PDB file of C-alpha atoms in Angstrom:
ATOM      1  CA  MET Y   1      69.034 106.147 124.184  1.00 48.00           C
ATOM      2  CA  LYS Y   2      69.782 105.857 127.911  1.00 51.00           C
ATOM      3  CA  THR Y   3      73.142 107.505 128.342  1.00 78.00           C
ATOM      4  CA  GLU Y   4      73.412 109.107 131.791  1.00 91.00           C
ATOM      5  CA  LEU Y   5      76.448 108.293 133.907  1.00 96.00           C
ATOM      6  CA  GLN Y   6      75.639 105.708 136.578  1.00 97.00           C
ATOM      7  CA  HIS Y   7      77.722 104.490 139.517  1.00 96.00           C
ATOM      8  CA  ILE Y   8      78.466 101.308 141.437  1.00 96.00           C
ATOM      9  CA  ASN Y   9      80.398 101.532 144.708  1.00 96.00           C
ATOM     10  CA  PHE Y  10      82.148  98.614 146.372  1.00 97.00           C
ATOM     11  CA  PRO Y  11      85.287  97.741 148.343  1.00 98.00           C
ATOM     12  CA  TYR Y  12      88.161  96.181 146.406  1.00 98.00           C
ATOM     13  CA  GLN Y  13      91.488  94.650 147.342  1.00 98.00           C
ATOM     14  CA  THR Y  14      94.102  94.973 144.617  1.00 98.00           C
ATOM     15  CA  ASP Y  15      96.379  92.154 143.545  1.00 96.00           C
ATOM     16  CA  SER Y  16      99.044  94.013 145.565  1.00 95.00           C
ATOM     17  CA  GLN Y  17      96.817  93.672 148.661  1.00 96.00           C
ATOM     18  CA  LYS Y  18      95.823  97.344 148.906  1.00 96.00           C
ATOM     19  CA  GLU Y  19      92.304  98.228 150.071  1.00 97.00           C
ATOM     20  CA  TYR Y  20      90.194 100.705 148.084  1.00 97.00           C
ATOM     21  CA  ASP Y  21      86.624 101.944 147.941  1.00 96.00           C
ATOM     22  CA  ILE Y  22      85.957 101.876 144.223  1.00 97.00           C
ATOM     23  CA  SER Y  23      83.496 104.104 142.430  1.00 95.00           C
ATOM     24  CA  LEU Y  24      82.860 102.358 139.117  1.00 98.00           C
ATOM     25  CA  SER Y  25      80.899 104.501 136.688  1.00 98.00           C
ATOM     26  CA  TYR Y  26      79.315 103.353 133.458  1.00 98.00           C
ATOM     27  CA  GLN Y  27      76.950 104.262 130.667  1.00 98.00           C
ATOM     28  CA  LEU Y  28      74.375 102.226 128.777  1.00 97.00           C
ATOM     29  CA  PHE Y  29      73.344 102.856 125.188  1.00 97.00           C
ATOM     30  CA  GLY Y  30      70.625 101.321 123.055  1.00 96.00           C
ATOM     31  CA  LYS Y  31      68.190  98.694 124.228  1.00 96.00           C
ATOM     32  CA  HIS Y  32      67.241  98.324 127.877  1.00 95.00           C
ATOM     33  CA  LEU Y  33      69.430  95.984 129.861  1.00 96.00           C
ATOM     34  CA  PHE Y  34      68.456  92.292 129.438  1.00 96.00           C
ATOM     35  CA  SER Y  35      66.166  93.058 126.484  1.00 97.00           C
ATOM     36  CA  ALA Y  36      68.871  92.517 123.853  1.00 98.00           C
ATOM     37  CA  PRO Y  37      72.374  91.058 123.412  1.00 98.00           C
ATOM     38  CA  ILE Y  38      74.901  92.993 125.505  1.00 98.00           C
ATOM     39  CA  ILE Y  39      78.136  94.322 124.024  1.00 98.00           C
ATOM     40  CA  LEU Y  40      80.774  95.562 126.449  1.00 98.00           C
ATOM     41  CA  VAL Y  41      83.055  98.239 124.998  1.00 98.00           C
ATOM     42  CA  ASN Y  42      86.340  98.858 126.828  1.00 98.00           C
ATOM     43  CA  HIS Y  43      87.725 102.327 126.202  1.00 98.00           C
ATOM     44  CA  ALA Y  44      91.310 103.210 125.305  1.00 96.00           C
ATOM     45  CA  LEU Y  45      93.890 105.280 127.192  1.00 96.00           C
ATOM     46  CA  THR Y  46      92.310 108.737 127.011  1.00 94.00           C
ATOM     47  CA  GLY Y  47      88.794 107.485 126.272  1.00 95.00           C
ATOM     48  CA  ASN Y  48      85.798 107.134 128.562  1.00 97.00           C
ATOM     49  CA  SER Y  49      82.366 105.565 128.809  1.00 97.00           C
ATOM     50  CA  ASN Y  50      80.774 108.009 126.366  1.00 97.00           C
ATOM     51  CA  VAL Y  51      81.081 105.850 123.262  1.00 97.00           C
ATOM     52  CA  ALA Y  52      77.978 106.879 121.306  1.00 96.00           C
ATOM     53  CA  GLY Y  53      75.733 109.855 120.678  1.00 93.00           C
ATOM     54  CA  GLU Y  54      76.636 113.398 119.654  1.00 91.00           C
ATOM     55  CA  LYS Y  55      79.897 113.515 121.642  1.00 91.00           C
ATOM     56  CA  GLY Y  56      80.626 109.791 121.568  1.00 94.00           C
ATOM     57  CA  TRP Y  57      84.261 109.076 120.737  1.00 95.00           C
ATOM     58  CA  TRP Y  58      83.257 105.948 118.750  1.00 96.00           C
ATOM     59  CA  LYS Y  59      80.040 107.339 117.273  1.00 96.00           C
ATOM     60  CA  GLN Y  60      81.178 106.374 113.772  1.00 96.00           C
ATOM     61  CA  LEU Y  61      80.949 102.761 114.927  1.00 97.00           C
ATOM     62  CA  ILE Y  62      78.248 102.711 117.628  1.00 97.00           C
ATOM     63  CA  GLY Y  63      74.775 104.224 117.381  1.00 96.00           C
ATOM     64  CA  GLU Y  64      71.408 103.948 115.710  1.00 96.00           C
ATOM     65  CA  ASN Y  65      71.794 102.161 112.360  1.00 95.00           C
ATOM     66  CA  GLN Y  66      75.567 102.014 112.789  1.00 96.00           C
ATOM     67  CA  VAL Y  67      77.519  98.750 112.578  1.00 97.00           C
ATOM     68  CA  ILE Y  68      77.092  98.278 116.327  1.00 98.00           C
ATOM     69  CA  ASP Y  69      73.431  99.187 116.129  1.00 97.00           C
ATOM     70  CA  THR Y  70      71.871 100.534 119.313  1.00 97.00           C
ATOM     71  CA  ASN Y  71      68.479  99.547 117.886  1.00 97.00           C
ATOM     72  CA  LYS Y  72      69.645  95.950 118.149  1.00 97.00           C
ATOM     73  CA  TYR Y  73      72.118  95.786 121.053  1.00 98.00           C
ATOM     74  CA  THR Y  74      72.617  97.028 124.585  1.00 98.00           C
ATOM     75  CA  VAL Y  75      76.033  98.688 124.690  1.00 98.00           C
ATOM     76  CA  LEU Y  76      77.728  98.963 128.079  1.00 98.00           C
ATOM     77  CA  CYS Y  77      80.925 100.866 128.780  1.00 98.00           C
ATOM     78  CA  PHE Y  78      82.664 101.207 132.150  1.00 98.00           C
ATOM     79  CA  ASN Y  79      85.067 103.991 132.963  1.00 98.00           C
ATOM     80  CA  ILE Y  80      88.437 102.703 134.082  1.00 98.00           C
ATOM     81  CA  PRO Y  81      88.442 103.874 137.720  1.00 97.00           C
ATOM     82  CA  GLY Y  82      90.789 106.810 138.001  1.00 96.00           C
ATOM     83  CA  ASN Y  83      90.418 108.019 134.415  1.00 96.00           C
ATOM     84  CA  GLY Y  84      88.845 111.164 135.854  1.00 94.00           C
ATOM     85  CA  TYR Y  85      85.779 111.261 133.612  1.00 95.00           C
ATOM     86  CA  ASP Y  86      83.587 110.784 136.682  1.00 93.00           C
ATOM     87  CA  ASP Y  87      85.869 112.891 138.957  1.00 91.00           C
ATOM     88  CA  PHE Y  88      87.103 109.744 140.737  1.00 92.00           C
ATOM     89  CA  LEU Y  89      90.901 109.828 140.946  1.00 93.00           C
ATOM     90  CA  ILE Y  90      93.477 107.413 142.343  1.00 95.00           C
ATOM     91  CA  ASP Y  91      96.503 108.907 144.078  1.00 94.00           C
ATOM     92  CA  ASP Y  92      98.573 105.729 144.321  1.00 96.00           C
ATOM     93  CA  TRP Y  93      98.017 104.684 140.722  1.00 94.00           C
ATOM     94  CA  SER Y  94     100.884 102.157 140.772  1.00 95.00           C
ATOM     95  CA  ASP Y  95      98.761  99.957 143.086  1.00 97.00           C
ATOM     96  CA  PHE Y  96      96.664  98.954 140.066  1.00 98.00           C
ATOM     97  CA  THR Y  97      97.384  96.709 137.089  1.00 97.00           C
ATOM     98  CA  PRO Y  98      95.243  95.751 134.080  1.00 98.00           C
ATOM     99  CA  SER Y  99      94.452  92.567 136.023  1.00 98.00           C
ATOM    100  CA  ASP Y 100      92.899  94.730 138.749  1.00 98.00           C
ATOM    101  CA  ILE Y 101      90.843  96.700 136.235  1.00 98.00           C
ATOM    102  CA  ALA Y 102      89.613  93.414 134.767  1.00 98.00           C
ATOM    103  CA  ASN Y 103      88.625  92.243 138.271  1.00 98.00           C
ATOM    104  CA  ILE Y 104      86.784  95.518 138.873  1.00 98.00           C
ATOM    105  CA  PHE Y 105      84.911  95.281 135.560  1.00 98.00           C
ATOM    106  CA  LEU Y 106      83.974  91.669 136.318  1.00 98.00           C
ATOM    107  CA  LYS Y 107      82.686  92.769 139.732  1.00 98.00           C
ATOM    108  CA  GLY Y 108      80.679  95.494 138.028  1.00 98.00           C
ATOM    109  CA  LEU Y 109      79.072  92.929 135.730  1.00 98.00           C
ATOM    110  CA  GLU Y 110      78.288  90.743 138.737  1.00 98.00           C
ATOM    111  CA  ILE Y 111      76.604  93.620 140.583  1.00 98.00           C
ATOM    112  CA  LEU Y 112      74.582  94.422 137.463  1.00 98.00           C
ATOM    113  CA  HIS Y 113      73.572  90.708 137.333  1.00 98.00           C
ATOM    114  CA  ILE Y 114      75.143  90.284 133.919  1.00 98.00           C
ATOM    115  CA  LYS Y 115      76.378  86.692 133.673  1.00 97.00           C
ATOM    116  CA  ASN Y 116      77.127  86.590 129.960  1.00 96.00           C
ATOM    117  CA  LEU Y 117      77.971  89.050 127.219  1.00 98.00           C
ATOM    118  CA  TYR Y 118      77.396  88.758 123.527  1.00 98.00           C
ATOM    119  CA  ALA Y 119      80.680  90.504 122.822  1.00 98.00           C
ATOM    120  CA  ILE Y 120      83.618  92.347 124.319  1.00 98.00           C
ATOM    121  CA  ILE Y 121      85.192  94.942 122.044  1.00 98.00           C
ATOM    122  CA  GLY Y 122      88.164  97.083 122.974  1.00 97.00           C
ATOM    123  CA  GLY Y 123      90.822  99.130 121.283  1.00 96.00           C
ATOM    124  CA  SER Y 124      94.399  99.456 122.529  1.00 97.00           C
ATOM    125  CA  LEU Y 125      94.408  99.418 126.363  1.00 98.00           C
ATOM    126  CA  GLY Y 126      90.691  98.565 126.327  1.00 98.00           C
ATOM    127  CA  GLY Y 127      91.399  95.442 124.313  1.00 98.00           C
ATOM    128  CA  GLY Y 128      94.186  94.516 126.724  1.00 98.00           C
ATOM    129  CA  ILE Y 129      91.720  94.684 129.605  1.00 98.00           C
ATOM    130  CA  GLY Y 130      89.371  92.505 127.556  1.00 98.00           C
ATOM    131  CA  TRP Y 131      92.115  89.876 127.277  1.00 98.00           C
ATOM    132  CA  GLU Y 132      92.569  90.041 131.051  1.00 98.00           C
ATOM    133  CA  MET Y 133      88.830  89.665 131.691  1.00 98.00           C
ATOM    134  CA  LEU Y 134      88.473  86.607 129.486  1.00 98.00           C
ATOM    135  CA  ALA Y 135      91.586  84.981 130.924  1.00 97.00           C
ATOM    136  CA  LYS Y 136      89.859  85.198 134.319  1.00 98.00           C
ATOM    137  CA  ASN Y 137      86.391  84.217 133.072  1.00 98.00           C
ATOM    138  CA  PRO Y 138      86.771  82.181 129.843  1.00 97.00           C
ATOM    139  CA  ASP Y 139      82.990  81.691 129.457  1.00 98.00           C
ATOM    140  CA  LEU Y 140      82.055  85.349 129.788  1.00 98.00           C
ATOM    141  CA  ALA Y 141      81.481  86.293 126.134  1.00 98.00           C
ATOM    142  CA  GLU Y 142      80.464  84.648 122.883  1.00 98.00           C
ATOM    143  CA  LEU Y 143      82.648  86.989 120.855  1.00 98.00           C
ATOM    144  CA  PHE Y 144      85.861  88.927 121.505  1.00 98.00           C
ATOM    145  CA  ILE Y 145      87.163  91.660 119.207  1.00 98.00           C
ATOM    146  CA  PRO Y 146      90.480  93.109 120.392  1.00 98.00           C
ATOM    147  CA  ILE Y 147      91.542  96.000 118.144  1.00 98.00           C
ATOM    148  CA  ALA Y 148      95.111  97.303 117.843  1.00 98.00           C
ATOM    149  CA  CYS Y 149      96.226  95.453 120.959  1.00 97.00           C
ATOM    150  CA  ASP Y 150      97.834  92.269 122.170  1.00 97.00           C
ATOM    151  CA  SER Y 151      97.540  90.172 125.319  1.00 97.00           C
ATOM    152  CA  LYS Y 152     100.905  91.508 126.483  1.00 96.00           C
ATOM    153  CA  THR Y 153     102.858  94.742 126.588  1.00 97.00           C
ATOM    154  CA  HIS Y 154     105.946  93.899 124.558  1.00 96.00           C
ATOM    155  CA  ASP Y 155     109.366  95.476 125.008  1.00 97.00           C
ATOM    156  CA  TRP Y 156     108.975  98.313 122.489  1.00 96.00           C
ATOM    157  CA  LEU Y 157     105.684  99.507 123.953  1.00 97.00           C
ATOM    158  CA  HIS Y 158     107.021  99.116 127.498  1.00 98.00           C
ATOM    159  CA  ALA Y 159     109.984 101.314 126.539  1.00 97.00           C
ATOM    160  CA  GLN Y 160     107.734 104.036 125.106  1.00 97.00           C
ATOM    161  CA  CYS Y 161     105.586 103.955 128.246  1.00 97.00           C
ATOM    162  CA  LEU Y 162     108.780 104.267 130.289  1.00 98.00           C
ATOM    163  CA  VAL Y 163     109.637 107.471 128.415  1.00 98.00           C
ATOM    164  CA  GLN Y 164     106.073 108.655 129.111  1.00 97.00           C
ATOM    165  CA  LYS Y 165     106.595 107.883 132.794  1.00 97.00           C
ATOM    166  CA  PHE Y 166     109.799 109.945 132.886  1.00 97.00           C
ATOM    167  CA  LEU Y 167     108.062 112.878 131.176  1.00 97.00           C
ATOM    168  CA  LEU Y 168     105.032 112.669 133.470  1.00 97.00           C
ATOM    169  CA  ASN Y 169     107.299 112.791 136.517  1.00 95.00           C
ATOM    170  CA  GLY Y 170     108.804 116.086 135.322  1.00 93.00           C
ATOM    171  CA  ASN Y 171     107.937 119.515 136.686  1.00 90.00           C
ATOM    172  CA  ASP Y 172     107.580 121.566 133.509  1.00 93.00           C
ATOM    173  CA  GLU Y 173     104.341 120.883 131.552  1.00 95.00           C
ATOM    174  CA  PRO Y 174     104.551 117.103 132.081  1.00 97.00           C
ATOM    175  CA  LEU Y 175     101.184 116.280 130.492  1.00 96.00           C
ATOM    176  CA  GLN Y 176     101.832 118.335 127.383  1.00 97.00           C
ATOM    177  CA  LYS Y 177     105.280 116.871 126.836  1.00 97.00           C
ATOM    178  CA  ALA Y 178     104.126 113.309 127.428  1.00 97.00           C
ATOM    179  CA  ARG Y 179     101.238 113.744 125.008  1.00 97.00           C
ATOM    180  CA  ILE Y 180     103.496 115.166 122.297  1.00 97.00           C
ATOM    181  CA  HIS Y 181     105.759 112.135 122.615  1.00 97.00           C
ATOM    182  CA  ALA Y 182     102.758 109.807 122.591  1.00 97.00           C
ATOM    183  CA  MET Y 183     101.363 111.355 119.402  1.00 96.00           C
ATOM    184  CA  LEU Y 184     104.601 110.449 117.624  1.00 95.00           C
ATOM    185  CA  CYS Y 185     103.990 106.826 118.651  1.00 95.00           C
ATOM    186  CA  TYR Y 186     100.286 106.821 117.789  1.00 96.00           C
ATOM    187  CA  ARG Y 187     101.087 108.007 114.256  1.00 97.00           C
ATOM    188  CA  THR Y 188     103.849 107.163 111.771  1.00 97.00           C
ATOM    189  CA  PRO Y 189     106.520 109.197 109.943  1.00 97.00           C
ATOM    190  CA  GLN Y 190     104.561 108.848 106.701  1.00 97.00           C
ATOM    191  CA  SER Y 191     101.353 110.032 108.360  1.00 97.00           C
ATOM    192  CA  LEU Y 192     102.940 113.261 109.597  1.00 96.00           C
ATOM    193  CA  ASN Y 193     105.120 113.842 106.547  1.00 97.00           C
ATOM    194  CA  ASP Y 194     102.224 113.397 104.109  1.00 97.00           C
ATOM    195  CA  ARG Y 195      99.942 115.625 106.125  1.00 97.00           C
ATOM    196  CA  PHE Y 196     102.248 118.567 106.831  1.00 98.00           C
ATOM    197  CA  GLN Y 197     104.960 118.432 104.138  1.00 97.00           C
ATOM    198  CA  ASN Y 198     107.241 120.835 106.029  1.00 97.00           C
ATOM    199  CA  THR Y 199     104.676 123.639 105.782  1.00 97.00           C
ATOM    200  CA  PHE Y 200     105.721 126.652 107.840  1.00 97.00           C
ATOM    201  CA  ASN Y 201     103.137 128.800 109.648  1.00 96.00           C
ATOM    202  CA  LEU Y 202     104.331 132.374 109.194  1.00 96.00           C
ATOM    203  CA  GLU Y 203     101.862 133.791 111.709  1.00 95.00           C
ATOM    204  CA  LYS Y 204     102.938 131.422 114.492  1.00 95.00           C
ATOM    205  CA  GLN Y 205     106.537 131.170 113.305  1.00 97.00           C
ATOM    206  CA  LYS Y 206     106.650 127.403 113.572  1.00 96.00           C
ATOM    207  CA  LEU Y 207     106.090 124.318 111.445  1.00 97.00           C
ATOM    208  CA  GLU Y 208     102.470 123.242 111.074  1.00 97.00           C
ATOM    209  CA  SER Y 209     103.489 119.851 112.465  1.00 97.00           C
ATOM    210  CA  GLU Y 210     104.890 121.509 115.599  1.00 97.00           C
ATOM    211  CA  ASP Y 211     101.714 123.547 115.984  1.00 97.00           C
ATOM    212  CA  TRP Y 212      99.653 120.359 115.669  1.00 97.00           C
ATOM    213  CA  LEU Y 213     101.702 118.641 118.376  1.00 97.00           C
ATOM    214  CA  ASP Y 214     101.457 121.679 120.648  1.00 96.00           C
ATOM    215  CA  TYR Y 215      97.683 121.680 120.165  1.00 96.00           C
ATOM    216  CA  HIS Y 216      97.351 118.027 121.157  1.00 96.00           C
ATOM    217  CA  GLY Y 217      99.580 118.516 124.184  1.00 96.00           C
ATOM    218  CA  LYS Y 218      97.617 121.510 125.465  1.00 96.00           C
ATOM    219  CA  SER Y 219      94.249 119.955 124.589  1.00 95.00           C
ATOM    220  CA  LEU Y 220      94.913 116.860 126.686  1.00 94.00           C
ATOM    221  CA  ALA Y 221      96.201 118.926 129.606  1.00 93.00           C
ATOM    222  CA  GLU Y 222      92.902 120.836 129.600  1.00 93.00           C
ATOM    223  CA  ARG Y 223      90.697 117.740 129.779  1.00 91.00           C
ATOM    224  CA  PHE Y 224      92.830 115.172 131.588  1.00 93.00           C
ATOM    225  CA  SER Y 225      94.488 115.157 134.997  1.00 95.00           C
ATOM    226  CA  LEU Y 226      98.114 114.220 135.577  1.00 96.00           C
ATOM    227  CA  LYS Y 227      97.138 111.423 137.989  1.00 96.00           C
ATOM    228  CA  SER Y 228      94.758 109.957 135.420  1.00 97.00           C
ATOM    229  CA  TYR Y 229      97.358 109.980 132.680  1.00 97.00           C
ATOM    230  CA  GLN Y 230      99.964 108.435 134.981  1.00 97.00           C
ATOM    231  CA  LEU Y 231      97.530 105.646 135.850  1.00 98.00           C
ATOM    232  CA  MET Y 232      96.568 104.961 132.255  1.00 98.00           C
ATOM    233  CA  ASN Y 233     100.177 104.922 131.085  1.00 98.00           C
ATOM    234  CA  HIS Y 234     101.022 102.552 133.949  1.00 98.00           C
ATOM    235  CA  LEU Y 235      98.200 100.214 132.892  1.00 98.00           C
ATOM    236  CA  LEU Y 236      99.311 100.242 129.256  1.00 98.00           C
ATOM    237  CA  MET Y 237     102.810  99.410 130.440  1.00 97.00           C
ATOM    238  CA  ASN Y 238     101.686  96.294 132.319  1.00 98.00           C
ATOM    239  CA  ILE Y 239      99.317  94.181 130.214  1.00 98.00           C
ATOM    240  CA  ASN Y 240     100.478  90.662 130.937  1.00 96.00           C
ATOM    241  CA  VAL Y 241      98.062  87.782 130.393  1.00 97.00           C
ATOM    242  CA  ASN Y 242      99.454  84.310 131.049  1.00 93.00           C
ATOM    243  CA  ASP Y 243      99.770  82.506 127.716  1.00 91.00           C
ATOM    244  CA  LYS Y 244      98.370  79.335 129.275  1.00 91.00           C
ATOM    245  CA  ASP Y 245      95.113  81.142 130.033  1.00 95.00           C
ATOM    246  CA  LEU Y 246      94.575  82.352 126.473  1.00 94.00           C
ATOM    247  CA  GLY Y 247      93.775  78.908 125.124  1.00 90.00           C
ATOM    248  CA  LYS Y 248      91.010  78.510 127.725  1.00 94.00           C
ATOM    249  CA  ILE Y 249      89.010  81.430 126.367  1.00 96.00           C
ATOM    250  CA  LYS Y 250      85.757  80.111 124.887  1.00 96.00           C
ATOM    251  CA  ALA Y 251      84.813  83.216 122.911  1.00 97.00           C
ATOM    252  CA  ARG Y 252      85.107  83.318 119.147  1.00 98.00           C
ATOM    253  CA  MET Y 253      88.003  85.719 118.608  1.00 98.00           C
ATOM    254  CA  HIS Y 254      88.531  88.232 115.834  1.00 98.00           C
ATOM    255  CA  MET Y 255      91.871  89.988 116.260  1.00 98.00           C
ATOM    256  CA  ILE Y 256      92.220  93.256 114.359  1.00 98.00           C
ATOM    257  CA  SER Y 257      95.625  94.859 113.820  1.00 98.00           C
ATOM    258  CA  VAL Y 258      96.911  97.909 111.946  1.00 98.00           C
ATOM    259  CA  ASP Y 259      99.698  97.165 109.474  1.00 98.00           C
ATOM    260  CA  THR Y 260     101.712 100.266 110.495  1.00 98.00           C
ATOM    261  CA  ASP Y 261     101.026 100.196 114.259  1.00 98.00           C
ATOM    262  CA  LEU Y 262     104.131 101.156 116.255  1.00 96.00           C
ATOM    263  CA  PHE Y 263     102.565 100.427 119.664  1.00 95.00           C
ATOM    264  CA  PHE Y 264     101.090  96.980 119.058  1.00 97.00           C
ATOM    265  CA  PRO Y 265     102.813  95.863 115.834  1.00 97.00           C
ATOM    266  CA  ALA Y 266     100.780  93.719 113.458  1.00 98.00           C
ATOM    267  CA  SER Y 267     103.597  91.155 113.514  1.00 97.00           C
ATOM    268  CA  GLU Y 268     103.156  90.620 117.269  1.00 97.00           C
ATOM    269  CA  ILE Y 269      99.371  90.292 116.960  1.00 97.00           C
ATOM    270  CA  ARG Y 270      99.819  87.786 114.123  1.00 97.00           C
ATOM    271  CA  MET Y 271     102.144  85.767 116.360  1.00 96.00           C
ATOM    272  CA  CYS Y 272      99.471  85.690 119.070  1.00 96.00           C
ATOM    273  CA  PHE Y 273      96.886  84.693 116.474  1.00 97.00           C
ATOM    274  CA  ASN Y 274      99.064  81.866 115.161  1.00 96.00           C
ATOM    275  CA  ARG Y 275      99.635  80.509 118.675  1.00 95.00           C
ATOM    276  CA  LEU Y 276      95.917  80.511 119.402  1.00 96.00           C
ATOM    277  CA  LYS Y 277      94.999  79.137 115.998  1.00 95.00           C
ATOM    278  CA  ALA Y 278      97.027  76.030 116.825  1.00 93.00           C
ATOM    279  CA  GLU Y 279      94.710  75.450 119.806  1.00 91.00           C
ATOM    280  CA  LYS Y 280      91.355  76.834 118.654  1.00 91.00           C
ATOM    281  CA  ASP Y 281      89.386  76.750 115.418  1.00 91.00           C
ATOM    282  CA  ASP Y 282      87.339  79.894 115.964  1.00 95.00           C
ATOM    283  CA  VAL Y 283      90.168  82.435 115.943  1.00 97.00           C
ATOM    284  CA  PHE Y 284      90.414  84.925 113.078  1.00 98.00           C
ATOM    285  CA  TYR Y 285      92.783  87.691 112.033  1.00 98.00           C
ATOM    286  CA  HIS Y 286      92.055  90.966 110.229  1.00 98.00           C
ATOM    287  CA  GLU Y 287      94.370  93.812 109.286  1.00 98.00           C
ATOM    288  CA  ILE Y 288      93.600  97.478 108.704  1.00 98.00           C
ATOM    289  CA  LYS Y 289      95.793  99.045 106.016  1.00 98.00           C
ATOM    290  CA  SER Y 290      96.740 102.609 106.880  1.00 98.00           C
ATOM    291  CA  ILE Y 291      99.605 105.082 106.898  1.00 98.00           C
ATOM    292  CA  HIS Y 292      98.402 106.411 110.254  1.00 97.00           C
ATOM    293  CA  GLY Y 293      99.686 103.734 112.635  1.00 97.00           C
ATOM    294  CA  HIS Y 294      98.065 102.922 115.977  1.00 97.00           C
ATOM    295  CA  ASP Y 295      95.488 105.718 115.725  1.00 96.00           C
ATOM    296  CA  ALA Y 296      94.035 104.115 112.607  1.00 97.00           C
ATOM    297  CA  PHE Y 297      91.460 102.334 114.783  1.00 96.00           C
ATOM    298  CA  LEU Y 298      90.069 105.825 115.493  1.00 95.00           C
ATOM    299  CA  MET Y 299      90.421 107.025 111.900  1.00 96.00           C
ATOM    300  CA  GLU Y 300      89.942 104.261 109.316  1.00 97.00           C
ATOM    301  CA  TYR Y 301      86.228 103.789 109.933  1.00 96.00           C
ATOM    302  CA  GLU Y 302      85.384 102.493 106.473  1.00 97.00           C
ATOM    303  CA  GLN Y 303      87.734  99.535 106.969  1.00 98.00           C
ATOM    304  CA  LEU Y 304      86.874  99.007 110.650  1.00 97.00           C
ATOM    305  CA  ASN Y 305      83.125  99.124 109.992  1.00 97.00           C
ATOM    306  CA  TYR Y 306      83.466  96.654 107.127  1.00 97.00           C
ATOM    307  CA  ILE Y 307      85.446  94.213 109.294  1.00 98.00           C
ATOM    308  CA  ILE Y 308      83.135  94.419 112.303  1.00 97.00           C
ATOM    309  CA  LYS Y 309      79.971  94.271 110.190  1.00 96.00           C
ATOM    310  CA  ASN Y 310      81.135  90.949 108.761  1.00 96.00           C
ATOM    311  CA  ILE Y 311      81.980  89.673 112.254  1.00 97.00           C
ATOM    312  CA  LEU Y 312      78.676  90.600 113.886  1.00 93.00           C
TER     313      LEU Y 312
END
């Protein structure tokens, strides 16, 4: 499996007319490029291009003899420039929108001489960027699987990202505090209540739930930079595909929601599905049942694998 980090460098002008030299890094998994159908995987907010293998964050889904079988497909994943995984950071992160990231990914495909993809798959922010890519190039992929995401950032999600922005602009442990707030949006009351049941840790003199939140806050601060998190939160806050462009997308679409998702509610994704279904025949809707909310797309692998296996 060819997994080393590779780079493409090119100049880019943002939609806001700012000039940048972009370092776009990516990884390839599975079959050699152009020897098999290509699946582009767009990573989520704190994800990266390392989707498969021993440390792959989606290894339960992608790999040898997995549902997305690297014996059968070429899997490509770009790093969102500025996510820090490749040490490339963006100081003026507000210059970029999901539309810009889509443009950059499309340019990356062009440089790699990839004209068509078998599929684009993305969860959360990654799915939002997939919507943006296909709105710009409706013929790009045969299949589109957006998971736990919509083609727009709706008011509730925008508000939560606004709180994140306020926390990230603070001076006292901004990353930790923002991550703790985010974890309460990624999960649900039932998820936390069922897991911890008010258990008190005598040694640490705090609730187990508080200890868990502290752990996630500190863990992210150790592996993620403030600039990267500010950029990613800003992108999540600004997904905004023109509804008129959605109907032009040629790909067969399979929209996957989570019934308890607080970030991208299933009801909103169903509304998008119903609008598209009125225009296209090859649009389908699937729903993961889980108490865990948005993070279910990283937890409920039995359901997700079953859904994607039937799609592919």
